[in-house]
mmCIF file of C-alpha atoms in Angstrom:
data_model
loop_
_atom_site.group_PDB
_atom_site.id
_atom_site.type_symbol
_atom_site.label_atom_id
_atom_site.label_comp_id
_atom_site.label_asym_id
_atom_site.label_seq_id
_atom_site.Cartn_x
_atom_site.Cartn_y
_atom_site.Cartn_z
ATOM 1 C CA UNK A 1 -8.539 -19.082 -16.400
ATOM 2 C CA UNK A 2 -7.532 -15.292 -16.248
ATOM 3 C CA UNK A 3 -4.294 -14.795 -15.402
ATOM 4 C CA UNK A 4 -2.900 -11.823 -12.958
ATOM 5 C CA UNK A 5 0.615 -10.701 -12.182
ATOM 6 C CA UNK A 6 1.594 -9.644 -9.197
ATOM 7 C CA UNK A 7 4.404 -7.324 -8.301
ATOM 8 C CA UNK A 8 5.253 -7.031 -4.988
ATOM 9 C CA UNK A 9 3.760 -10.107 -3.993
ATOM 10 C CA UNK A 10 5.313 -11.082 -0.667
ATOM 11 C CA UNK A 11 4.069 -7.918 0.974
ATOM 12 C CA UNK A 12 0.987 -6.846 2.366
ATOM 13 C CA UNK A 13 -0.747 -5.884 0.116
ATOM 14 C CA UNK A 14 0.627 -8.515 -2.304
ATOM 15 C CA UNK A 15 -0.197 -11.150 -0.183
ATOM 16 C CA UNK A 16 -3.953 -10.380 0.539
ATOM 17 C CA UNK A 17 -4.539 -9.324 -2.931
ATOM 18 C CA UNK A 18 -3.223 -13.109 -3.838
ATOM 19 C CA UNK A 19 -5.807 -14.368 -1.626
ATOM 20 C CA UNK A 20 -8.327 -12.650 -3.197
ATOM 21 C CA UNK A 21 -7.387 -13.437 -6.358
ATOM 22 C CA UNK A 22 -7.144 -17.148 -6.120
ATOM 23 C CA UNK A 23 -10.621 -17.456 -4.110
ATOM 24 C CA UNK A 24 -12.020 -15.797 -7.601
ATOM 25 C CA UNK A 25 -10.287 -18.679 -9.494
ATOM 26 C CA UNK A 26 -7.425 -16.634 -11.160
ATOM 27 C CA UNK A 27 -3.832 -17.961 -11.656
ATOM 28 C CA UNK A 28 -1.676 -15.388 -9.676
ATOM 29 C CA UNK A 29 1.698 -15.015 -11.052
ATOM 30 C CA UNK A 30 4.415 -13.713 -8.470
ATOM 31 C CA UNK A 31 7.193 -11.393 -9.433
ATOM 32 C CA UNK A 32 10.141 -11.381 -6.997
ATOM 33 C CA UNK A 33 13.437 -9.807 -6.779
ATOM 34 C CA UNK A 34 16.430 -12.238 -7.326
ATOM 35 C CA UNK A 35 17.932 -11.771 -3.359
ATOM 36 C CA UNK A 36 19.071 -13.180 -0.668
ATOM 37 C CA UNK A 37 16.587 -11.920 1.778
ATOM 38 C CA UNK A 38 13.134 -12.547 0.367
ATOM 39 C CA UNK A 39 10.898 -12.641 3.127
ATOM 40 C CA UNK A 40 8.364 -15.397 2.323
ATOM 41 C CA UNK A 41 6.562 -15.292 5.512
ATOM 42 C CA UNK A 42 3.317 -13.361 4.439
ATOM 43 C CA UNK A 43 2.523 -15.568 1.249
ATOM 44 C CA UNK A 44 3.847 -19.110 3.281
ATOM 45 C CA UNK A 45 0.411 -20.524 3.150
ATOM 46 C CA UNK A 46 -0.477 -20.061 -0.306
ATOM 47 C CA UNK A 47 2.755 -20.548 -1.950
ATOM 48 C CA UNK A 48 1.644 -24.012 -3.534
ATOM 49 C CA UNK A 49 -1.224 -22.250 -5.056
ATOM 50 C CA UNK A 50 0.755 -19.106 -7.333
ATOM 51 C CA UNK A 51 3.513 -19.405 -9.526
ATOM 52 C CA UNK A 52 6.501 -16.950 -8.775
ATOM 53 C CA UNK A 53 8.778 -15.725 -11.268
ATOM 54 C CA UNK A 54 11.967 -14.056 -10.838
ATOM 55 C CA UNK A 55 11.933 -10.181 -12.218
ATOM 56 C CA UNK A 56 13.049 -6.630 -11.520
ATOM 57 C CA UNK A 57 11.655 -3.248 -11.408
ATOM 58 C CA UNK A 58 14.740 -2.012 -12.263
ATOM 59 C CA UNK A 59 15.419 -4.442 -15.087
ATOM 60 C CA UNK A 60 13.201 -3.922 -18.523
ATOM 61 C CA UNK A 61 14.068 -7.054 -20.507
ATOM 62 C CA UNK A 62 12.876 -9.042 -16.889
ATOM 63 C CA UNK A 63 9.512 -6.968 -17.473
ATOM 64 C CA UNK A 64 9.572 -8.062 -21.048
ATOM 65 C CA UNK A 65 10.589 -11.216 -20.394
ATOM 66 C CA UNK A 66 7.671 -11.442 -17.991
ATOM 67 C CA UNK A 67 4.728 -10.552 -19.775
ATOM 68 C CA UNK A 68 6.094 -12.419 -22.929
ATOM 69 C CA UNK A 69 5.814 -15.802 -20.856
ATOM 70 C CA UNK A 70 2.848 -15.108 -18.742
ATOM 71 C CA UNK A 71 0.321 -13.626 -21.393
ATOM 72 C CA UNK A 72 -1.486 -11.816 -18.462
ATOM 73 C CA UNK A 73 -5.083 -10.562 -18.331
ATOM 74 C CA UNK A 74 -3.916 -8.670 -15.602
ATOM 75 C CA UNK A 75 -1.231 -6.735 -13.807
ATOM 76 C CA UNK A 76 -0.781 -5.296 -10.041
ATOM 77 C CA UNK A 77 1.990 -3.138 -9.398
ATOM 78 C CA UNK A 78 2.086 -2.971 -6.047
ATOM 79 C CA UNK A 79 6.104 -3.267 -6.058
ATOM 80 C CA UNK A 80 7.739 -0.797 -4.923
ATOM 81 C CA UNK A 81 10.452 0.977 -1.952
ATOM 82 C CA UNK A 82 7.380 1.968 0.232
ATOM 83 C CA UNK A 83 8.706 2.994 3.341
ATOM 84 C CA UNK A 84 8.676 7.094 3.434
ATOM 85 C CA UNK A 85 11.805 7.722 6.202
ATOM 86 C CA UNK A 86 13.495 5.143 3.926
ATOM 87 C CA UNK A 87 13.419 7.194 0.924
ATOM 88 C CA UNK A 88 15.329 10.032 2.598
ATOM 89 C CA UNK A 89 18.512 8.187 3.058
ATOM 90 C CA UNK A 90 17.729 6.468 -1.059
ATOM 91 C CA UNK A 91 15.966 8.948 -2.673
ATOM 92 C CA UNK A 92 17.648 7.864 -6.017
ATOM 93 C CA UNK A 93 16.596 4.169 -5.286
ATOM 94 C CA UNK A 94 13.124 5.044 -4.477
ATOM 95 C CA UNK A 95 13.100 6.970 -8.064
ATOM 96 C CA UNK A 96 14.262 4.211 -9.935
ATOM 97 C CA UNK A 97 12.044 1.441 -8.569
ATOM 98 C CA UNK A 98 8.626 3.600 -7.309
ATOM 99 C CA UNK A 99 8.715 5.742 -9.934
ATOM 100 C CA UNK A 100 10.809 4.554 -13.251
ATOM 101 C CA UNK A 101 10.119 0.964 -12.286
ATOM 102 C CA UNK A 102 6.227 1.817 -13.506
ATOM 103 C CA UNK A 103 7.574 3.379 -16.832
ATOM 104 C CA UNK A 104 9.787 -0.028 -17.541
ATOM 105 C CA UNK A 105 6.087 -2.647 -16.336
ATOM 106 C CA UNK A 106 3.775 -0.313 -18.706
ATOM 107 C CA UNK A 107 6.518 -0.371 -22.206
ATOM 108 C CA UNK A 108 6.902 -4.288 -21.441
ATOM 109 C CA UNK A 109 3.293 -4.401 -21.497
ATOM 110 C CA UNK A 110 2.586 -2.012 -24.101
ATOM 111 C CA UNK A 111 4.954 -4.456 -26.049
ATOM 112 C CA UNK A 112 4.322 -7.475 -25.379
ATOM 113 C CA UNK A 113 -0.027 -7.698 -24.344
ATOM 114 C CA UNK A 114 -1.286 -4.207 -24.974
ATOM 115 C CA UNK A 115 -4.646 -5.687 -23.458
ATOM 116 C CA UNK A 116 -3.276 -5.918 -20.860
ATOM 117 C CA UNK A 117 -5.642 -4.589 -17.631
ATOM 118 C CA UNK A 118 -3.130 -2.893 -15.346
ATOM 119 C CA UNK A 119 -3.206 -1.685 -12.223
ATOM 120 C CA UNK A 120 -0.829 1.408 -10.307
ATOM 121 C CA UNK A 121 -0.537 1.558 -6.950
ATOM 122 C CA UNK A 122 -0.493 5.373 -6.254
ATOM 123 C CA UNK A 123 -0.315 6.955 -2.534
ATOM 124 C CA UNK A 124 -1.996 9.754 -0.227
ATOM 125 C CA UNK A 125 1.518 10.789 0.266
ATOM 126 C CA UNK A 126 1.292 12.289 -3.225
ATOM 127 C CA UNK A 127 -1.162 14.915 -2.001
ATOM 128 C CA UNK A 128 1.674 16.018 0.992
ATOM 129 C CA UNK A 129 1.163 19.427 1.303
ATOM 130 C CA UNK A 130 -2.819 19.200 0.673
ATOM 131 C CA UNK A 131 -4.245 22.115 -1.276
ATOM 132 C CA UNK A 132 -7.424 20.689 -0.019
ATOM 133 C CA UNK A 133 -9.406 18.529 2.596
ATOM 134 C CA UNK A 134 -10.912 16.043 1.856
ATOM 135 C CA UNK A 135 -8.706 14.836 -1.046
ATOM 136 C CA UNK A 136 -10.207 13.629 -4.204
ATOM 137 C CA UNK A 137 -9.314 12.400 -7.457
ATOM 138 C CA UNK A 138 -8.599 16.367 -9.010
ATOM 139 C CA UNK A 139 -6.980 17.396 -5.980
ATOM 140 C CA UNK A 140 -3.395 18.977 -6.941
ATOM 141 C CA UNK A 141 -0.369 16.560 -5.539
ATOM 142 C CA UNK A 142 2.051 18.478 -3.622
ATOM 143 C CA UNK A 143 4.602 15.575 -2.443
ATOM 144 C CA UNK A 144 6.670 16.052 0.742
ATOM 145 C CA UNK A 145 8.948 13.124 0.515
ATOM 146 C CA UNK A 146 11.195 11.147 -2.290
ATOM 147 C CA UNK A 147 8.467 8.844 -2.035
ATOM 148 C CA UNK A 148 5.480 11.140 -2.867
ATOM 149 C CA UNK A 149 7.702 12.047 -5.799
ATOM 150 C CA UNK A 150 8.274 8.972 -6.951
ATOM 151 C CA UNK A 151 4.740 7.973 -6.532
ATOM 152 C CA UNK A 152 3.272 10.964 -8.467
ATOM 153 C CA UNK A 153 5.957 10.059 -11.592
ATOM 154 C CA UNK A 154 4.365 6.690 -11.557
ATOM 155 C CA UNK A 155 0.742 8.148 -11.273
ATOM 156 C CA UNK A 156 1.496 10.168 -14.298
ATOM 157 C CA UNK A 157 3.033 7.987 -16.112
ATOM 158 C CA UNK A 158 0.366 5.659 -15.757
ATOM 159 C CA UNK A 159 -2.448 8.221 -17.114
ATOM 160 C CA UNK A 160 0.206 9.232 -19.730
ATOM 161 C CA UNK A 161 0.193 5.705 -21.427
ATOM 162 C CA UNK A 162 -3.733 5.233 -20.725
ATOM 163 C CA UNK A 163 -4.081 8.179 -22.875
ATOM 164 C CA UNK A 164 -1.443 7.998 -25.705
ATOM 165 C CA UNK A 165 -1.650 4.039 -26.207
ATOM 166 C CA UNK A 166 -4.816 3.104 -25.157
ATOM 167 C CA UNK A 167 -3.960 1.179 -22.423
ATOM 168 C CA UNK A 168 -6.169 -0.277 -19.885
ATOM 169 C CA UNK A 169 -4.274 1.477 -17.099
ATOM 170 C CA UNK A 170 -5.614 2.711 -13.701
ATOM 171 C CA UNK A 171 -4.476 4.008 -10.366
ATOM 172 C CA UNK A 172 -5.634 3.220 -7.303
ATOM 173 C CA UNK A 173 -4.799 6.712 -5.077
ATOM 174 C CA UNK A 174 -5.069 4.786 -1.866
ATOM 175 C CA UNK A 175 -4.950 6.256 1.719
ATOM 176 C CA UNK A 176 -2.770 4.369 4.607
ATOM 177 C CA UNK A 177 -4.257 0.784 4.945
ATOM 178 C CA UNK A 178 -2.779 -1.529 7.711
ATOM 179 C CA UNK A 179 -3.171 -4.562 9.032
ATOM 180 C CA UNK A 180 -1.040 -7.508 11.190
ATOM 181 C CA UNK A 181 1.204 -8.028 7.766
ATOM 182 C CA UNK A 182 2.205 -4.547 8.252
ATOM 183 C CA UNK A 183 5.945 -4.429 7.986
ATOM 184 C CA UNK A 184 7.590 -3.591 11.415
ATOM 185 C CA UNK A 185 8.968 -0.242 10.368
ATOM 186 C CA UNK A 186 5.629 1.341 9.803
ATOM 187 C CA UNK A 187 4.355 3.347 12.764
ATOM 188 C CA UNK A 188 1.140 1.656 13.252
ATOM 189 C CA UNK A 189 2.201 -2.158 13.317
ATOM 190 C CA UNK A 190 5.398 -0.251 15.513
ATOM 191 C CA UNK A 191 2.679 0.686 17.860
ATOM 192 C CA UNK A 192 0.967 -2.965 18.192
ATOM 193 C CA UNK A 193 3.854 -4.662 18.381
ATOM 194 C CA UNK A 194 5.137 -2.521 21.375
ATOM 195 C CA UNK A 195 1.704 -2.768 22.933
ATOM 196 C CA UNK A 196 1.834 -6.790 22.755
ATOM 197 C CA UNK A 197 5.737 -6.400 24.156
ATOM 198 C CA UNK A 198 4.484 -4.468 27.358
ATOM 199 C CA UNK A 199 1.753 -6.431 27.618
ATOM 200 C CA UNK A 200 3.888 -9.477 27.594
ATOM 201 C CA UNK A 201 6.560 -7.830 29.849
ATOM 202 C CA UNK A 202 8.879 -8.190 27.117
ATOM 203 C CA UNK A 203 9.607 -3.973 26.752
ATOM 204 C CA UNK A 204 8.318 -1.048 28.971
ATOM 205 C CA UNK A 205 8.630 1.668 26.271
ATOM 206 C CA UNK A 206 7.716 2.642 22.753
ATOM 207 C CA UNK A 207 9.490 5.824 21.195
ATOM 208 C CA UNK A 208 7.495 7.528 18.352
ATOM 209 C CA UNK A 209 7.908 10.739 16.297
ATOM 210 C CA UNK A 210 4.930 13.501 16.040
ATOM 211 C CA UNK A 211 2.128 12.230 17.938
ATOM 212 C CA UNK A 212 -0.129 14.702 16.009
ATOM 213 C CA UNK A 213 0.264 13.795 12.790
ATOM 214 C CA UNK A 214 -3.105 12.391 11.297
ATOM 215 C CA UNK A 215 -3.974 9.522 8.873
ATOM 216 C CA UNK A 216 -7.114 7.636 7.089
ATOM 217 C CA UNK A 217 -6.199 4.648 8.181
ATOM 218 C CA UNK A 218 -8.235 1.505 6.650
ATOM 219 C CA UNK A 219 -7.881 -2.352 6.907
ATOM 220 C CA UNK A 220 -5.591 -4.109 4.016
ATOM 221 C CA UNK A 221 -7.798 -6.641 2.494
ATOM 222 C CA UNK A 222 -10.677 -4.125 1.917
ATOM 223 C CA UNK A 223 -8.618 -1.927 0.159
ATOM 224 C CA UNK A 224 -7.124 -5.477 -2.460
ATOM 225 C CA UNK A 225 -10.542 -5.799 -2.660
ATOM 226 C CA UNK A 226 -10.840 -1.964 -4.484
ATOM 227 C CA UNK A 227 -8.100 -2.491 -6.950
ATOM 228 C CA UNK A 228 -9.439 -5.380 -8.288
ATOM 229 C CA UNK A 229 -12.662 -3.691 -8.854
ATOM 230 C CA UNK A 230 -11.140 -0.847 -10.369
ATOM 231 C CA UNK A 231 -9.750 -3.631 -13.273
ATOM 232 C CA UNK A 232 -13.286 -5.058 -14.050
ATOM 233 C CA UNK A 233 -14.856 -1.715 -15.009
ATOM 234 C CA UNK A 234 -15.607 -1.218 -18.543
ATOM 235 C CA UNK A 235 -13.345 2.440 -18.728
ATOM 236 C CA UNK A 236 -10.077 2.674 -17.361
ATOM 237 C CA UNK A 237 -10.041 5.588 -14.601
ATOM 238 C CA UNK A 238 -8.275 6.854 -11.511
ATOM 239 C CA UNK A 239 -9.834 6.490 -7.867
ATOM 240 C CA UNK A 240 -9.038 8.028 -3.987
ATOM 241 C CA UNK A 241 -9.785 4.904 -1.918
ATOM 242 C CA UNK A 242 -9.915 5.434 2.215
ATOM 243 C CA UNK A 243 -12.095 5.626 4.916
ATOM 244 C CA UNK A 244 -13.291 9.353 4.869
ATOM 245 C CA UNK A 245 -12.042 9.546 8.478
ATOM 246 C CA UNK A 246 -9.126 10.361 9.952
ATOM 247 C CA UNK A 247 -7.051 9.975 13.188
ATOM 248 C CA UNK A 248 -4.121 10.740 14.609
ATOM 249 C CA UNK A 249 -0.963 8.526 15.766
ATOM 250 C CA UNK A 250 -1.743 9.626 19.539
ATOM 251 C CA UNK A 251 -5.424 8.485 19.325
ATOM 252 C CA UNK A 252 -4.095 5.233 17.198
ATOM 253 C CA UNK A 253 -1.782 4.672 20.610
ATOM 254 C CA UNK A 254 -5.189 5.257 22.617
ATOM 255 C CA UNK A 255 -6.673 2.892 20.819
ATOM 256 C CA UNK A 256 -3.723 0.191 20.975
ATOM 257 C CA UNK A 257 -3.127 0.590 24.410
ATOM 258 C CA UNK A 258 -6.677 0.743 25.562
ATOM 259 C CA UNK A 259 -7.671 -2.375 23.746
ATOM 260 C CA UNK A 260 -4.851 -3.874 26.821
ATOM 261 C CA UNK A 261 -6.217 -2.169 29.630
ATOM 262 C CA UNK A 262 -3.509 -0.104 29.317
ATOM 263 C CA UNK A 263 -2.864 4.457 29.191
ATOM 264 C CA UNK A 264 -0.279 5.086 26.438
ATOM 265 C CA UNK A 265 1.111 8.102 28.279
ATOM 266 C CA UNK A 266 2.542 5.798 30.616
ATOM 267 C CA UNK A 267 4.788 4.411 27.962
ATOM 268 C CA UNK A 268 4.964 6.239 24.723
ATOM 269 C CA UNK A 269 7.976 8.818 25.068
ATOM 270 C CA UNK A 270 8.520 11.532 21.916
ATOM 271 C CA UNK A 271 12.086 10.943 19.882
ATOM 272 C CA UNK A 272 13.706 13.440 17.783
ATOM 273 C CA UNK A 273 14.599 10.924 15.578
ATOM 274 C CA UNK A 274 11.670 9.456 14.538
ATOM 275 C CA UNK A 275 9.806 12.911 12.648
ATOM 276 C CA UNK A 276 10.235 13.599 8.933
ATOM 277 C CA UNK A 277 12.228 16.171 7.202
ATOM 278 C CA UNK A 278 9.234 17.305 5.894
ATOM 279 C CA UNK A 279 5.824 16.258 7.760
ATOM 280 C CA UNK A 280 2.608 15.717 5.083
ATOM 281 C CA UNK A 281 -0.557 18.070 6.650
ATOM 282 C CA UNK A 282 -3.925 17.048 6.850
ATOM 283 C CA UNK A 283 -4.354 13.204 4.667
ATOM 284 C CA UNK A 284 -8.231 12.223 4.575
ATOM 285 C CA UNK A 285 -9.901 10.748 1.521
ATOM 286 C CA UNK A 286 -12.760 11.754 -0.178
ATOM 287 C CA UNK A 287 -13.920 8.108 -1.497
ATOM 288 C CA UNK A 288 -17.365 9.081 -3.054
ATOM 289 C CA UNK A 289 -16.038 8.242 -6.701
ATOM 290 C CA UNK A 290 -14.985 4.987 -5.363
ATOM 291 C CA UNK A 291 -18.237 3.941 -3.077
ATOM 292 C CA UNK A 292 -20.544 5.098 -6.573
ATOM 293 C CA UNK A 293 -18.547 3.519 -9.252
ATOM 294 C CA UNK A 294 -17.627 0.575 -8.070
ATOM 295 C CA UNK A 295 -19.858 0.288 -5.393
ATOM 296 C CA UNK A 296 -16.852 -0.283 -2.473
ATOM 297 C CA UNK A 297 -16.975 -0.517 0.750
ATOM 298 C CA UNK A 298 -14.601 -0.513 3.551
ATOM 299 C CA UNK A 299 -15.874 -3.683 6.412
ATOM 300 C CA UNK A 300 -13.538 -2.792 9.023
ATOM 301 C CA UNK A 301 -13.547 0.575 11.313
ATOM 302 C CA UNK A 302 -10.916 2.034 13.051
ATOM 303 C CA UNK A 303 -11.661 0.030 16.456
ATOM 304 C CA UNK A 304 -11.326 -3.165 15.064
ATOM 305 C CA UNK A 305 -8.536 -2.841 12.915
ATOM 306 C CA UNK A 306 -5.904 -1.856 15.849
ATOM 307 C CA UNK A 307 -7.624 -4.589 17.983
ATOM 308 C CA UNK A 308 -7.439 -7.254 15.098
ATOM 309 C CA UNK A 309 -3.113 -6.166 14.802
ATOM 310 C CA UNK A 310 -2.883 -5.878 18.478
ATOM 311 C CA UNK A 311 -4.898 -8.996 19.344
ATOM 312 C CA UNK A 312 -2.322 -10.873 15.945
ATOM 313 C CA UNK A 313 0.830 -9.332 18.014
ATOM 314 C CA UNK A 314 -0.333 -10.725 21.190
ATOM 315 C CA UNK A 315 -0.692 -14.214 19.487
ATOM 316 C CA UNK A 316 2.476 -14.072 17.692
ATOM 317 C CA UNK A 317 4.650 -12.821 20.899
ATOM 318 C CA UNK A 318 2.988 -15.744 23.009
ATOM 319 C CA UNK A 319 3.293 -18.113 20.471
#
């Protein structure tokens, strides 16, 4: 049975990746945080079916400790602090766990299972400032946040051990990808939600930052699907996964509030607050290297993704 860790397991990502992984017959390993807090919600369902293990991106001998006991064929680092605005107000968290967190998971591996097949989960956000649209694999990364920092450390980092120790070590360079386990915070599951609330006659407003700002937004469990892939190829390599398309937040709240019968203009109002020191410009993939290697595809269009996290909202909220 091949056996895959997975960091960052009770998030999105995590949790659909989990999914995918046990329907293919793998045992899925689960690395958590020791807290408080852990939100189990997401990974509820399958919880009898993966292991989780207690470790920290911000501990090595956990790491160590980790791949010493597990022996895995595989590893997902998909643990991280992912939430841009966030890493404003802890840039120097965000460093240490997004970025030197990778460093610590590749030397425990490197250690203790240097065949090891092991997976980083880069970010669009590492582009920023794009020197060019569409944004491919040898696009220059111009970061605009703590987190687009951090993310391009880790992105090196990863290449840097592929290429001095031979590890099996790729990274994923994927474009925003939602879905109805998106966290709260983020703008596009803050949109649903508030559709669902007005809809319910639970709230009569959303505020939002810049309406203008554009994304290449794709569905969550094609994109699991892509990392995976990118671990059964015979070389280790780096690929942009996204849609090719992109969209702004206004036409996202369009799309949210049409699906209800509803005009955003009516209740979307503009808040200071809510835009980024410094905004990223134009973010849409270039995927070709992606859809020819490893012959992906995303299965879900724009349309149905905000109606499939409005229509979850609207369940959830009645429920």
């Amino acid at each position: 049975m091949t056996t895959a860790i997975i960091t960052g397991i009770t998030g999105q990502d995590g949790s659909y990746l989990a999914e995918f992984l046990l329907e293919k017959g793998y045992r899925v390993v689960g690395m958590v945080r020791r807290s408080s807090t852990v939100t189990w919600e997401r990974i509820e369902h399958i919880k009898d079916d993966i292991e989780i293990v207690q470790g920290d991106l911000h501990d090595q001998s956990s790491l160590i400790n980790l791949i010493d006991d597990t022996q895995p064929d595989e590893v997902y680092n998909l643990g991280a602090q992912s939430f841009v605005p966030t890493s404003w107000n802890q840039p120097v968290l965000t460093g240490q766990v997004t970025g030197l967190g990778v460093t610590m998971l590749l030397e425990a591996i490197r250690l203790g299972k240097p065949d090891t097949r092991f997976y980083q989960a880069s970010s669009s956000e590492m582009f920023g400032k794009v020197k060019e649209v569409p944004q491919n694999e040898d696009t220059p990364f111009y970061p605009r946040s703590p987190y687009g920092v951090a993310k391009v450390y880790g992105h090196w980092i990863t290449v840097n051990y592929r290429e001095s120790y031979n590890l099996f070590a790729v990274s994923g360079i994927l474009f925003n990808h939602e879905s109805p386990r998106r966290g709260l915070e983020f703008v596009t599951r803050k949109i649903t939600d508030g559709v669902a609330r007005i809809k319910l006659g639970m709230a009569d407003q959303i505020a939002l930052g810049n309406l203008d700002s554009r994304r290449d937004w794709g569905f969550a469990q094609d994109y699991v699907r892509a990392m995976w892939l990118m671990l059964q190829q015979e070389e280790a390599d780096d690929y942009v996964v996204g849609t090719g398309q992109t969209k702004s937040v206004r036409e996202f709240c369009e799309a949210a509030f049409g699906y209800v019968g509803l005009n955003y203009e009516d209740y979307v109002v503009q808040d200071p607050r809510f835009y980024r020191p410094a905004e990223v410009d134009l973010l849409v993939s270039d995927p070709s290297k992606a859809r020819k290697v490893l012959g992906w595809e995303p299965t879900v269009d724009f349309k149905e993704l905000v109606s499939l996290m409005v229509e979850a909202d609207l369940a959830r909220l009645s429920g």
